[in-house]
PDB file of C-alpha atoms in Angstrom:
ATOM      1  CA  MET A  30      -4.756  35.411 -22.019  1.00  0.00           C
ATOM      2  CA  HIS A  31      -7.404  34.086 -24.370  1.00  0.00           C
ATOM      3  CA  PHE A  32      -4.997  33.292 -27.216  1.00  0.00           C
ATOM      4  CA  VAL A  33      -2.933  31.228 -24.763  1.00  0.00           C
ATOM      5  CA  TRP A  34      -6.129  29.315 -24.049  1.00  0.00           C
ATOM      6  CA  VAL A  35      -6.543  28.537 -27.752  1.00  0.00           C
ATOM      7  CA  PHE A  36      -2.954  27.273 -27.825  1.00  0.00           C
ATOM      8  CA  PHE A  37      -3.737  24.836 -25.039  1.00  0.00           C
ATOM      9  CA  MET A  38      -6.917  23.732 -26.751  1.00  0.00           C
ATOM     10  CA  CYS A  39      -5.194  23.009 -30.077  1.00  0.00           C
ATOM     11  CA  ASN A  40      -2.418  21.114 -28.309  1.00  0.00           C
ATOM     12  CA  SER A  41      -4.937  19.089 -26.376  1.00  0.00           C
ATOM     13  CA  VAL A  42      -6.452  18.016 -29.698  1.00  0.00           C
ATOM     14  CA  GLY A  43      -3.090  16.708 -30.862  1.00  0.00           C
ATOM     15  CA  LEU A  44      -2.608  14.799 -27.631  1.00  0.00           C
ATOM     16  CA  PHE A  45      -5.869  12.879 -27.836  1.00  0.00           C
ATOM     17  CA  THR A  46      -4.249  10.151 -29.942  1.00  0.00           C
ATOM     18  CA  LYS A  47      -1.217   9.823 -27.629  1.00  0.00           C
ATOM     19  CA  THR A  48      -2.447  10.032 -24.068  1.00  0.00           C
ATOM     20  CA  SER A  49      -5.484   9.456 -21.938  1.00  0.00           C
ATOM     21  CA  LYS A  50      -8.214  11.778 -23.168  1.00  0.00           C
ATOM     22  CA  LYS A  51     -10.153  11.668 -19.946  1.00  0.00           C
ATOM     23  CA  GLN A  52      -7.118  12.264 -17.762  1.00  0.00           C
ATOM     24  CA  TYR A  53      -5.885  15.190 -19.853  1.00  0.00           C
ATOM     25  CA  ILE A  54      -9.306  16.813 -20.025  1.00  0.00           C
ATOM     26  CA  CYS A  55      -9.847  16.478 -16.289  1.00  0.00           C
ATOM     27  CA  ASN A  56      -6.421  17.885 -15.517  1.00  0.00           C
ATOM     28  CA  ARG A  57      -7.023  20.791 -17.857  1.00  0.00           C
ATOM     29  CA  VAL A  58     -10.426  21.505 -16.312  1.00  0.00           C
ATOM     30  CA  ASN A  59      -8.713  22.261 -13.008  1.00  0.00           C
ATOM     31  CA  PHE A  60      -7.076  25.306 -14.598  1.00  0.00           C
ATOM     32  CA  ILE A  61      -9.939  26.855 -16.570  1.00  0.00           C
ATOM     33  CA  SER A  62     -12.891  29.048 -15.760  1.00  0.00           C
ATOM     34  CA  ASN A  63     -16.449  27.816 -15.290  1.00  0.00           C
ATOM     35  CA  GLU A  64     -17.392  29.195 -18.711  1.00  0.00           C
ATOM     36  CA  ASP A  65     -14.625  27.216 -20.465  1.00  0.00           C
ATOM     37  CA  ARG A  66     -15.240  24.153 -18.295  1.00  0.00           C
ATOM     38  CA  TYR A  67     -18.505  23.336 -20.079  1.00  0.00           C
ATOM     39  CA  LEU A  68     -16.840  23.560 -23.491  1.00  0.00           C
ATOM     40  CA  TYR A  69     -14.101  21.127 -22.443  1.00  0.00           C
ATOM     41  CA  LEU A  70     -16.501  18.608 -20.932  1.00  0.00           C
ATOM     42  CA  PHE A  71     -18.720  18.806 -23.992  1.00  0.00           C
ATOM     43  CA  GLN A  72     -15.672  18.433 -26.219  1.00  0.00           C
ATOM     44  CA  PHE A  73     -14.553  15.319 -24.364  1.00  0.00           C
ATOM     45  CA  GLU A  74     -17.932  13.610 -24.584  1.00  0.00           C
ATOM     46  CA  PHE A  75     -18.373  14.494 -28.253  1.00  0.00           C
ATOM     47  CA  ILE A  76     -14.938  13.232 -29.283  1.00  0.00           C
ATOM     48  CA  ASN A  77     -15.223  10.144 -27.116  1.00  0.00           C
ATOM     49  CA  GLN A  78     -18.429   9.125 -28.911  1.00  0.00           C
ATOM     50  CA  SER A  79     -16.946   9.594 -32.385  1.00  0.00           C
ATOM     51  CA  LYS A  80     -13.394   8.278 -31.921  1.00  0.00           C
ATOM     52  CA  ASN A  81     -14.089   5.050 -33.812  1.00  0.00           C
ATOM     53  CA  ASN A  82     -15.012   6.935 -36.970  1.00  0.00           C
ATOM     54  CA  GLN A  83     -11.779   8.600 -38.130  1.00  0.00           C
ATOM     55  CA  LYS A  84     -13.421  10.714 -40.850  1.00  0.00           C
ATOM     56  CA  THR A  85     -16.066  12.013 -38.494  1.00  0.00           C
ATOM     57  CA  TYR A  86     -13.421  12.458 -35.814  1.00  0.00           C
ATOM     58  CA  ASP A  87     -11.228  14.614 -38.072  1.00  0.00           C
ATOM     59  CA  LYS A  88     -14.196  16.719 -39.118  1.00  0.00           C
ATOM     60  CA  MET A  89     -15.237  17.270 -35.531  1.00  0.00           C
ATOM     61  CA  ILE A  90     -11.696  18.213 -34.539  1.00  0.00           C
ATOM     62  CA  LYS A  91     -11.764  21.003 -37.132  1.00  0.00           C
ATOM     63  CA  THR A  92     -15.187  22.054 -35.892  1.00  0.00           C
ATOM     64  CA  PHE A  93     -14.009  22.243 -32.292  1.00  0.00           C
ATOM     65  CA  ILE A  94     -10.951  24.282 -33.234  1.00  0.00           C
ATOM     66  CA  SER A  95     -13.135  26.726 -35.159  1.00  0.00           C
ATOM     67  CA  ALA A  96     -15.692  26.867 -32.360  1.00  0.00           C
ATOM     68  CA  GLY A  97     -12.990  27.360 -29.764  1.00  0.00           C
ATOM     69  CA  LEU A  98     -11.398  30.143 -31.768  1.00  0.00           C
ATOM     70  CA  LEU A  99     -14.772  31.827 -32.213  1.00  0.00           C
ATOM     71  CA  LEU A 100     -15.505  31.517 -28.503  1.00  0.00           C
ATOM     72  CA  THR A 101     -12.081  32.956 -27.736  1.00  0.00           C
ATOM     73  CA  ILE A 102     -12.699  35.972 -29.961  1.00  0.00           C
ATOM     74  CA  MET A 103     -16.149  36.477 -28.450  1.00  0.00           C
ATOM     75  CA  THR A 104     -14.780  36.143 -24.906  1.00  0.00           C
ATOM     76  CA  GLY A 105     -11.973  38.576 -25.676  1.00  0.00           C
ATOM     77  CA  TYR A 106     -14.483  41.021 -27.141  1.00  0.00           C
ATOM     78  CA  SER A 107     -16.671  40.647 -24.064  1.00  0.00           C
ATOM     79  CA  GLN A 108     -13.743  41.377 -21.744  1.00  0.00           C
ATOM     80  CA  ASN A 109     -12.658  44.349 -23.830  1.00  0.00           C
ATOM     81  CA  LYS A 110     -16.191  45.680 -23.731  1.00  0.00           C
ATOM     82  CA  ASN A 111     -16.424  45.182 -19.965  1.00  0.00           C
ATOM     83  CA  THR A 112     -13.096  46.867 -19.244  1.00  0.00           C
ATOM     84  CA  GLU A 113     -13.223  49.499 -21.977  1.00  0.00           C
ATOM     85  CA  LYS A 114     -14.141  52.410 -19.704  1.00  0.00           C
ATOM     86  CA  ALA A 115     -11.675  51.456 -16.969  1.00  0.00           C
ATOM     87  CA  ASP A 116      -8.900  50.772 -19.484  1.00  0.00           C
ATOM     88  CA  LYS A 117      -9.347  54.165 -21.092  1.00  0.00           C
ATOM     89  CA  LEU A 118      -9.098  55.918 -17.727  1.00  0.00           C
ATOM     90  CA  PHE A 119      -6.002  53.883 -16.884  1.00  0.00           C
ATOM     91  CA  GLN A 120      -4.335  54.659 -20.219  1.00  0.00           C
ATOM     92  CA  ASN A 121      -5.081  58.349 -19.638  1.00  0.00           C
ATOM     93  CA  TYR A 122      -3.338  58.216 -16.230  1.00  0.00           C
ATOM     94  CA  GLN A 123      -6.625  58.789 -14.399  1.00  0.00           C
ATOM     95  CA  TYR A 124      -5.897  56.108 -11.830  1.00  0.00           C
ATOM     96  CA  VAL A 125      -8.471  57.054  -9.198  1.00  0.00           C
ATOM     97  CA  GLY A 126     -11.280  56.858 -11.739  1.00  0.00           C
ATOM     98  CA  ALA A 127      -9.826  53.673 -13.227  1.00  0.00           C
ATOM     99  CA  ALA A 128      -9.761  52.006  -9.809  1.00  0.00           C
ATOM    100  CA  GLU A 129     -13.428  52.842  -9.284  1.00  0.00           C
ATOM    101  CA  GLU A 130     -14.379  51.236 -12.604  1.00  0.00           C
ATOM    102  CA  TYR A 131     -12.262  48.093 -12.145  1.00  0.00           C
ATOM    103  CA  LEU A 132     -13.691  47.726  -8.645  1.00  0.00           C
ATOM    104  CA  LYS A 133     -17.213  47.777 -10.094  1.00  0.00           C
ATOM    105  CA  LEU A 134     -16.250  44.845 -12.326  1.00  0.00           C
ATOM    106  CA  THR A 135     -15.116  42.800  -9.332  1.00  0.00           C
ATOM    107  CA  GLN A 136     -18.346  43.616  -7.513  1.00  0.00           C
ATOM    108  CA  SER A 137     -20.403  42.440 -10.489  1.00  0.00           C
ATOM    109  CA  LYS A 138     -18.454  39.146 -10.681  1.00  0.00           C
ATOM    110  CA  LYS A 139     -16.617  40.182 -13.843  1.00  0.00           C
ATOM    111  CA  GLY A 140     -13.178  40.195 -12.270  1.00  0.00           C
ATOM    112  CA  ASP A 141     -10.298  38.071 -13.537  1.00  0.00           C
ATOM    113  CA  GLY A 142      -6.507  38.125 -13.407  1.00  0.00           C
ATOM    114  CA  TYR A 143      -6.353  41.073 -15.781  1.00  0.00           C
ATOM    115  CA  VAL A 144      -8.903  43.155 -13.867  1.00  0.00           C
ATOM    116  CA  TYR A 145      -7.259  42.374 -10.515  1.00  0.00           C
ATOM    117  CA  LYS A 146      -3.841  43.398 -11.853  1.00  0.00           C
ATOM    118  CA  GLN A 147      -5.161  46.637 -13.336  1.00  0.00           C
ATOM    119  CA  LEU A 148      -7.003  47.447 -10.121  1.00  0.00           C
ATOM    120  CA  ALA A 149      -3.877  46.771  -8.059  1.00  0.00           C
ATOM    121  CA  ASP A 150      -1.743  48.900 -10.388  1.00  0.00           C
ATOM    122  CA  SER A 151      -4.265  51.738 -10.150  1.00  0.00           C
ATOM    123  CA  TYR A 152      -4.023  51.784  -6.359  1.00  0.00           C
ATOM    124  CA  TYR A 153      -0.230  51.366  -6.548  1.00  0.00           C
ATOM    125  CA  ASN A 154       0.048  54.433  -8.758  1.00  0.00           C
ATOM    126  CA  VAL A 155      -1.797  56.582  -6.213  1.00  0.00           C
ATOM    127  CA  PHE A 156       0.219  55.118  -3.308  1.00  0.00           C
ATOM    128  CA  ASP A 157      -2.695  53.310  -1.649  1.00  0.00           C
ATOM    129  CA  MET A 158      -0.580  50.312  -0.686  1.00  0.00           C
ATOM    130  CA  GLU A 159      -3.183  48.637   1.529  1.00  0.00           C
ATOM    131  CA  LYS A 160      -5.670  48.282  -1.313  1.00  0.00           C
ATOM    132  CA  ALA A 161      -2.949  47.615  -3.874  1.00  0.00           C
ATOM    133  CA  SER A 162      -1.667  44.712  -1.781  1.00  0.00           C
ATOM    134  CA  LYS A 163      -5.145  43.209  -1.523  1.00  0.00           C
ATOM    135  CA  TRP A 164      -5.643  43.136  -5.274  1.00  0.00           C
ATOM    136  CA  PHE A 165      -2.099  42.085  -6.141  1.00  0.00           C
ATOM    137  CA  ALA A 166      -2.751  39.052  -3.932  1.00  0.00           C
ATOM    138  CA  LYS A 167      -5.777  38.240  -6.080  1.00  0.00           C
ATOM    139  CA  ALA A 168      -3.923  38.964  -9.310  1.00  0.00           C
ATOM    140  CA  VAL A 169      -1.054  36.544  -8.622  1.00  0.00           C
ATOM    141  CA  GLU A 170      -3.507  33.694  -8.156  1.00  0.00           C
ATOM    142  CA  SER A 171      -3.084  33.497 -11.926  1.00  0.00           C
ATOM    143  CA  LYS A 172       0.235  33.856 -13.745  1.00  0.00           C
ATOM    144  CA  GLN A 173       1.418  37.454 -14.105  1.00  0.00           C
ATOM    145  CA  ASP A 174       4.432  39.232 -15.556  1.00  0.00           C
ATOM    146  CA  ALA A 175       7.578  39.782 -13.489  1.00  0.00           C
ATOM    147  CA  GLU A 176       6.849  43.435 -12.758  1.00  0.00           C
ATOM    148  CA  THR A 177       3.573  42.538 -11.056  1.00  0.00           C
ATOM    149  CA  TYR A 178       5.391  40.347  -8.521  1.00  0.00           C
ATOM    150  CA  TYR A 179       7.887  43.157  -7.949  1.00  0.00           C
ATOM    151  CA  ARG A 180       5.144  45.695  -7.294  1.00  0.00           C
ATOM    152  CA  TYR A 181       3.333  43.283  -5.015  1.00  0.00           C
ATOM    153  CA  ALA A 182       6.563  42.885  -3.028  1.00  0.00           C
ATOM    154  CA  GLN A 183       6.899  46.661  -2.717  1.00  0.00           C
ATOM    155  CA  THR A 184       3.390  47.008  -1.303  1.00  0.00           C
ATOM    156  CA  LEU A 185       4.111  44.275   1.235  1.00  0.00           C
ATOM    157  CA  ARG A 186       7.357  45.970   2.250  1.00  0.00           C
ATOM    158  CA  THR A 187       5.514  49.239   2.735  1.00  0.00           C
ATOM    159  CA  LEU A 188       3.072  47.451   5.026  1.00  0.00           C
ATOM    160  CA  GLY A 189       5.913  45.851   7.003  1.00  0.00           C
ATOM    161  CA  LYS A 190       5.180  42.309   5.771  1.00  0.00           C
ATOM    162  CA  TYR A 191       8.788  41.469   4.999  1.00  0.00           C
ATOM    163  CA  PRO A 192       8.733  37.626   4.869  1.00  0.00           C
ATOM    164  CA  GLU A 193       5.870  37.639   2.354  1.00  0.00           C
ATOM    165  CA  ALA A 194       7.550  40.464   0.439  1.00  0.00           C
ATOM    166  CA  ASN A 195      10.681  38.327   0.113  1.00  0.00           C
ATOM    167  CA  LYS A 196       8.623  35.459  -1.315  1.00  0.00           C
ATOM    168  CA  GLN A 197       7.271  37.740  -4.023  1.00  0.00           C
ATOM    169  CA  MET A 198      10.748  39.133  -4.687  1.00  0.00           C
ATOM    170  CA  ASP A 199      12.013  35.566  -5.065  1.00  0.00           C
ATOM    171  CA  LYS A 200       9.378  34.990  -7.751  1.00  0.00           C
ATOM    172  CA  PHE A 201      10.351  38.231  -9.439  1.00  0.00           C
ATOM    173  CA  ALA A 202      14.039  37.284  -9.325  1.00  0.00           C
ATOM    174  CA  SER A 203      13.340  33.862 -10.837  1.00  0.00           C
ATOM    175  CA  MET A 204      11.487  35.488 -13.747  1.00  0.00           C
ATOM    176  CA  ALA A 205      13.941  38.359 -14.278  1.00  0.00           C
ATOM    177  CA  PRO A 206      17.317  37.141 -12.953  1.00  0.00           C
ATOM    178  CA  ASN A 207      19.298  39.750 -14.893  1.00  0.00           C
ATOM    179  CA  ASP A 208      17.327  42.685 -13.521  1.00  0.00           C
ATOM    180  CA  GLN A 209      19.484  44.727 -11.142  1.00  0.00           C
ATOM    181  CA  ARG A 210      16.643  44.784  -8.611  1.00  0.00           C
ATOM    182  CA  ALA A 211      16.652  40.979  -8.596  1.00  0.00           C
ATOM    183  CA  LYS A 212      20.415  40.905  -8.099  1.00  0.00           C
ATOM    184  CA  ASP A 213      20.195  43.381  -5.225  1.00  0.00           C
ATOM    185  CA  HIS A 214      17.495  41.271  -3.576  1.00  0.00           C
ATOM    186  CA  LYS A 215      19.532  38.095  -3.868  1.00  0.00           C
ATOM    187  CA  ALA A 216      22.577  39.841  -2.418  1.00  0.00           C
ATOM    188  CA  ASN A 217      20.738  41.224   0.621  1.00  0.00           C
ATOM    189  CA  PRO A 218      17.067  40.216   0.917  1.00  0.00           C
ATOM    190  CA  ASN A 219      16.637  41.603   4.442  1.00  0.00           C
ATOM    191  CA  TYR A 220      18.170  45.033   4.058  1.00  0.00           C
ATOM    192  CA  ILE A 221      14.957  46.892   5.000  1.00  0.00           C
ATOM    193  CA  PRO A 222      14.255  44.998   8.268  1.00  0.00           C
ATOM    194  CA  SER A 223      17.917  45.457   9.192  1.00  0.00           C
ATOM    195  CA  LEU A 224      17.435  49.230   9.187  1.00  0.00           C
ATOM    196  CA  SER A 225      15.113  48.990  12.186  1.00  0.00           C
ATOM    197  CA  SER A 226      18.045  47.988  14.382  1.00  0.00           C
ATOM    198  CA  LYS A 227      19.874  51.233  13.695  1.00  0.00           C
ATOM    199  CA  ASP A 228      19.647  54.242  15.990  1.00  0.00           C
ATOM    200  CA  LYS A 229      16.984  56.797  15.052  1.00  0.00           C
ATOM    201  CA  LEU A 230      18.244  60.143  13.852  1.00  0.00           C
ATOM    202  CA  PHE A 231      14.919  61.932  14.260  1.00  0.00           C
ATOM    203  CA  ASP A 232      11.669  62.046  16.197  1.00  0.00           C
ATOM    204  CA  VAL A 233       8.189  62.067  14.671  1.00  0.00           C
ATOM    205  CA  PHE A 234       5.506  64.392  16.019  1.00  0.00           C
ATOM    206  CA  ASP A 235       2.405  66.235  14.819  1.00  0.00           C
ATOM    207  CA  THR A 236       3.224  69.708  13.474  1.00  0.00           C
ATOM    208  CA  LYS A 237      -0.443  70.819  13.410  1.00  0.00           C
ATOM    209  CA  ILE A 238      -0.013  72.306   9.921  1.00  0.00           C
ATOM    210  CA  ASN A 239      -0.818  69.271   7.796  1.00  0.00           C
ATOM    211  CA  SER A 240      -3.933  69.450   5.638  1.00  0.00           C
ATOM    212  CA  LYS A 241      -6.621  66.917   6.443  1.00  0.00           C
ATOM    213  CA  ASP A 242      -7.342  65.287   3.100  1.00  0.00           C
ATOM    214  CA  GLN A 243      -4.610  66.575   0.784  1.00  0.00           C
ATOM    215  CA  ALA A 244      -0.979  65.645   0.184  1.00  0.00           C
ATOM    216  CA  ASP A 245       1.814  67.388   2.154  1.00  0.00           C
ATOM    217  CA  PHE A 246       5.412  66.212   1.674  1.00  0.00           C
ATOM    218  CA  GLY A 247       8.989  67.098   0.728  1.00  0.00           C
ATOM    219  CA  ALA A 248       9.713  69.325   3.739  1.00  0.00           C
ATOM    220  CA  VAL A 249      13.037  71.209   3.877  1.00  0.00           C
ATOM    221  CA  LEU A 250      14.115  73.348   6.855  1.00  0.00           C
ATOM    222  CA  THR A 251      16.584  76.150   6.093  1.00  0.00           C
ATOM    223  CA  ASN A 252      19.193  77.714   8.381  1.00  0.00           C
ATOM    224  CA  ASP A 253      16.928  80.731   8.997  1.00  0.00           C
ATOM    225  CA  ASN A 254      14.146  78.462  10.371  1.00  0.00           C
ATOM    226  CA  THR A 255      11.959  78.624   7.262  1.00  0.00           C
ATOM    227  CA  LEU A 256      10.219  75.362   6.426  1.00  0.00           C
ATOM    228  CA  TYR A 257       9.399  74.771   2.754  1.00  0.00           C
ATOM    229  CA  PHE A 258       7.199  71.921   1.600  1.00  0.00           C
ATOM    230  CA  VAL A 259       4.892  70.850  -1.211  1.00  0.00           C
ATOM    231  CA  SER A 260       1.127  70.491  -0.865  1.00  0.00           C
ATOM    232  CA  SER A 261      -2.037  69.914  -2.881  1.00  0.00           C
ATOM    233  CA  ARG A 262      -4.127  71.852  -0.334  1.00  0.00           C
ATOM    234  CA  ASN A 263      -5.080  74.614  -2.793  1.00  0.00           C
ATOM    235  CA  THR A 264      -8.519  73.279  -3.694  1.00  0.00           C
ATOM    236  CA  GLY A 265      -9.087  76.240  -6.001  1.00  0.00           C
ATOM    237  CA  LYS A 266      -6.584  74.849  -8.504  1.00  0.00           C
ATOM    238  CA  LYS A 267      -7.183  72.427 -11.352  1.00  0.00           C
ATOM    239  CA  THR A 268      -7.352  68.774 -10.384  1.00  0.00           C
ATOM    240  CA  ASP A 269      -4.711  66.299 -11.463  1.00  0.00           C
ATOM    241  CA  LYS A 270      -6.725  63.262 -12.559  1.00  0.00           C
ATOM    242  CA  TRP A 271      -3.798  60.956 -11.763  1.00  0.00           C
ATOM    243  CA  ILE A 272      -4.408  61.317  -8.026  1.00  0.00           C
ATOM    244  CA  ASP A 273      -7.706  63.230  -8.149  1.00  0.00           C
ATOM    245  CA  GLN A 274      -6.224  66.097  -6.121  1.00  0.00           C
ATOM    246  CA  PRO A 275      -5.264  69.697  -6.958  1.00  0.00           C
ATOM    247  CA  TYR A 276      -1.907  70.377  -8.596  1.00  0.00           C
ATOM    248  CA  LEU A 277       0.990  70.834  -6.176  1.00  0.00           C
ATOM    249  CA  ASP A 278       2.197  74.199  -4.880  1.00  0.00           C
ATOM    250  CA  ILE A 279       5.226  75.211  -2.815  1.00  0.00           C
ATOM    251  CA  TYR A 280       4.440  76.491   0.700  1.00  0.00           C
ATOM    252  CA  GLN A 281       6.498  78.003   3.481  1.00  0.00           C
ATOM    253  CA  SER A 282       6.146  78.246   7.244  1.00  0.00           C
ATOM    254  CA  THR A 283       8.329  79.803   9.937  1.00  0.00           C
ATOM    255  CA  ARG A 284       9.535  77.807  12.933  1.00  0.00           C
ATOM    256  CA  SER A 285       9.579  79.653  16.256  1.00  0.00           C
ATOM    257  CA  ASP A 286      12.161  79.201  19.001  1.00  0.00           C
ATOM    258  CA  ASP A 287       9.902  76.743  20.803  1.00  0.00           C
ATOM    259  CA  GLY A 288       9.552  74.615  17.650  1.00  0.00           C
ATOM    260  CA  LYS A 289       6.036  75.654  16.646  1.00  0.00           C
ATOM    261  CA  LEU A 290       5.273  76.330  12.987  1.00  0.00           C
ATOM    262  CA  SER A 291       3.305  79.290  11.665  1.00  0.00           C
ATOM    263  CA  GLU A 292       0.329  78.917   9.337  1.00  0.00           C
ATOM    264  CA  PRO A 293       1.717  77.915   5.912  1.00  0.00           C
ATOM    265  CA  LYS A 294       1.586  80.400   3.040  1.00  0.00           C
ATOM    266  CA  ALA A 295       1.918  79.679  -0.655  1.00  0.00           C
ATOM    267  CA  VAL A 296       5.110  80.944  -2.303  1.00  0.00           C
ATOM    268  CA  SER A 297       3.201  82.849  -4.970  1.00  0.00           C
ATOM    269  CA  ASP A 298       6.310  83.975  -6.868  1.00  0.00           C
ATOM    270  CA  LEU A 299       7.117  80.350  -7.714  1.00  0.00           C
ATOM    271  CA  ASN A 300       3.759  78.636  -8.098  1.00  0.00           C
ATOM    272  CA  THR A 301       2.042  78.094 -11.455  1.00  0.00           C
ATOM    273  CA  ALA A 302      -1.225  76.522 -12.573  1.00  0.00           C
ATOM    274  CA  TYR A 303       0.411  73.074 -12.724  1.00  0.00           C
ATOM    275  CA  HIS A 304       2.735  71.053 -10.470  1.00  0.00           C
ATOM    276  CA  ASP A 305       5.505  72.926  -8.653  1.00  0.00           C
ATOM    277  CA  GLY A 306       7.868  70.924  -6.445  1.00  0.00           C
ATOM    278  CA  PRO A 307       9.324  68.942  -4.768  1.00  0.00           C
ATOM    279  CA  LEU A 308      12.318  71.103  -3.869  1.00  0.00           C
ATOM    280  CA  THR A 309      15.640  71.301  -2.086  1.00  0.00           C
ATOM    281  CA  ILE A 310      17.656  74.200  -0.654  1.00  0.00           C
ATOM    282  CA  SER A 311      21.394  74.875  -0.889  1.00  0.00           C
ATOM    283  CA  ALA A 312      23.506  74.720   2.281  1.00  0.00           C
ATOM    284  CA  ASP A 313      23.644  78.518   2.620  1.00  0.00           C
ATOM    285  CA  GLY A 314      19.853  78.748   2.291  1.00  0.00           C
ATOM    286  CA  ASN A 315      19.998  81.174  -0.646  1.00  0.00           C
ATOM    287  CA  THR A 316      19.219  78.932  -3.615  1.00  0.00           C
ATOM    288  CA  MET A 317      16.224  76.701  -4.205  1.00  0.00           C
ATOM    289  CA  PHE A 318      16.121  73.939  -6.804  1.00  0.00           C
ATOM    290  CA  PHE A 319      12.619  72.718  -7.585  1.00  0.00           C
ATOM    291  CA  ALA A 320      10.712  70.606 -10.089  1.00  0.00           C
ATOM    292  CA  ARG A 321       8.049  72.090 -12.327  1.00  0.00           C
ATOM    293  CA  ASP A 322       5.614  70.627 -14.833  1.00  0.00           C
ATOM    294  CA  SER A 323       6.510  71.681 -18.387  1.00  0.00           C
ATOM    295  CA  HIS A 324       2.843  72.387 -19.125  1.00  0.00           C
ATOM    296  CA  SER A 325       3.303  75.699 -17.332  1.00  0.00           C
ATOM    297  CA  GLU A 326       5.784  76.674 -20.059  1.00  0.00           C
ATOM    298  CA  GLY A 327       3.476  75.455 -22.820  1.00  0.00           C
ATOM    299  CA  SER A 328       5.851  72.580 -23.518  1.00  0.00           C
ATOM    300  CA  TYR A 329       4.432  69.085 -24.023  1.00  0.00           C
ATOM    301  CA  GLU A 330       4.062  66.204 -26.443  1.00  0.00           C
ATOM    302  CA  LYS A 331       0.635  65.142 -27.628  1.00  0.00           C
ATOM    303  CA  ASP A 332      -0.218  61.463 -27.685  1.00  0.00           C
ATOM    304  CA  LYS A 333      -2.069  61.007 -30.974  1.00  0.00           C
ATOM    305  CA  LYS A 334      -3.882  57.892 -29.818  1.00  0.00           C
ATOM    306  CA  SER A 335      -5.222  59.194 -26.507  1.00  0.00           C
ATOM    307  CA  ASN A 336      -5.076  62.915 -27.370  1.00  0.00           C
ATOM    308  CA  ILE A 337      -3.323  63.522 -24.031  1.00  0.00           C
ATOM    309  CA  LYS A 338      -0.767  66.289 -23.570  1.00  0.00           C
ATOM    310  CA  LEU A 339       2.298  64.672 -22.006  1.00  0.00           C
ATOM    311  CA  GLY A 340       4.543  67.053 -20.083  1.00  0.00           C
ATOM    312  CA  GLN A 341       7.927  66.595 -18.447  1.00  0.00           C
ATOM    313  CA  GLN A 342       9.365  67.612 -15.097  1.00  0.00           C
ATOM    314  CA  GLY A 343      12.101  70.232 -15.383  1.00  0.00           C
ATOM    315  CA  ILE A 344      14.530  71.383 -12.676  1.00  0.00           C
ATOM    316  CA  TYR A 345      14.396  75.128 -11.991  1.00  0.00           C
ATOM    317  CA  LYS A 346      16.486  77.413  -9.788  1.00  0.00           C
ATOM    318  CA  ALA A 347      15.389  80.369  -7.666  1.00  0.00           C
ATOM    319  CA  THR A 348      17.836  82.602  -5.792  1.00  0.00           C
ATOM    320  CA  LYS A 349      17.166  84.996  -2.929  1.00  0.00           C
ATOM    321  CA  VAL A 350      17.727  88.669  -3.717  1.00  0.00           C
ATOM    322  CA  ASN A 351      18.510  90.935  -0.756  1.00  0.00           C
ATOM    323  CA  GLY A 352      17.550  88.143   1.609  1.00  0.00           C
ATOM    324  CA  ASN A 353      14.139  87.543   0.009  1.00  0.00           C
TER     325      ASN A 353
END
């Protein structure tokens, strides 16, 4: 962002001999921060006073370019220093911690387009769409990349704000017209709202087995009335810093004839120290296919820069033996 600012500054220097200095400076001031505003106003006054002396004018132009470049470097260093802790957490996939640090910057009046975007992305990556939407709205007050507008649209869709979501998708499509997601949007921008007119195939009700503060999802009901699902409710496990919750385990519960579910139990034969699940079950109920973090097999790649062990999700198969 700061090097773009230098580009504008150098171009404004070249335009002083061709267009109205005062008009250009005032127009430019409307798009810069308070810190840069003083430099531009000072620059205008200084150049205006010396314009009749070409030699002095040329010398001052060089001085302003050097000063502007120095200020840019210093500003960039200041931002890097301010966001260093949050950026490191973000780069290490510790999005909950990163969000906390970026939020502190906004509270101390050190927020800008970059901080707002990073904060929004942090919430987006932990599926907190309400907070992500709030900060994406702030982020797009300044120009962002195409993916930011796409993510903002997804948060708005999740919150049921379809007209505003379409506006953001239109911006995304204009910036990335060849992206398949942009093409799909152009072909049918209202496909999600249209689903609400279709007949429901299910009813939603409280099962009484959900954990209060942890994740429960990916439920599959077999033909013998066993319900399998994935949960982070095992607070005795290691914590995944991505979401700041324990690693996932596979659980099972039995559904009675009246539809009630028994207290869930961990499927200990399948669970490891890292993520296990989500899962699916074959039609005959005898084979389970489930995801598992490769760390449990000691398989990973090490990022030399961040020193992080990067694992992959593998697909595993478990088969019932003698009905178990």
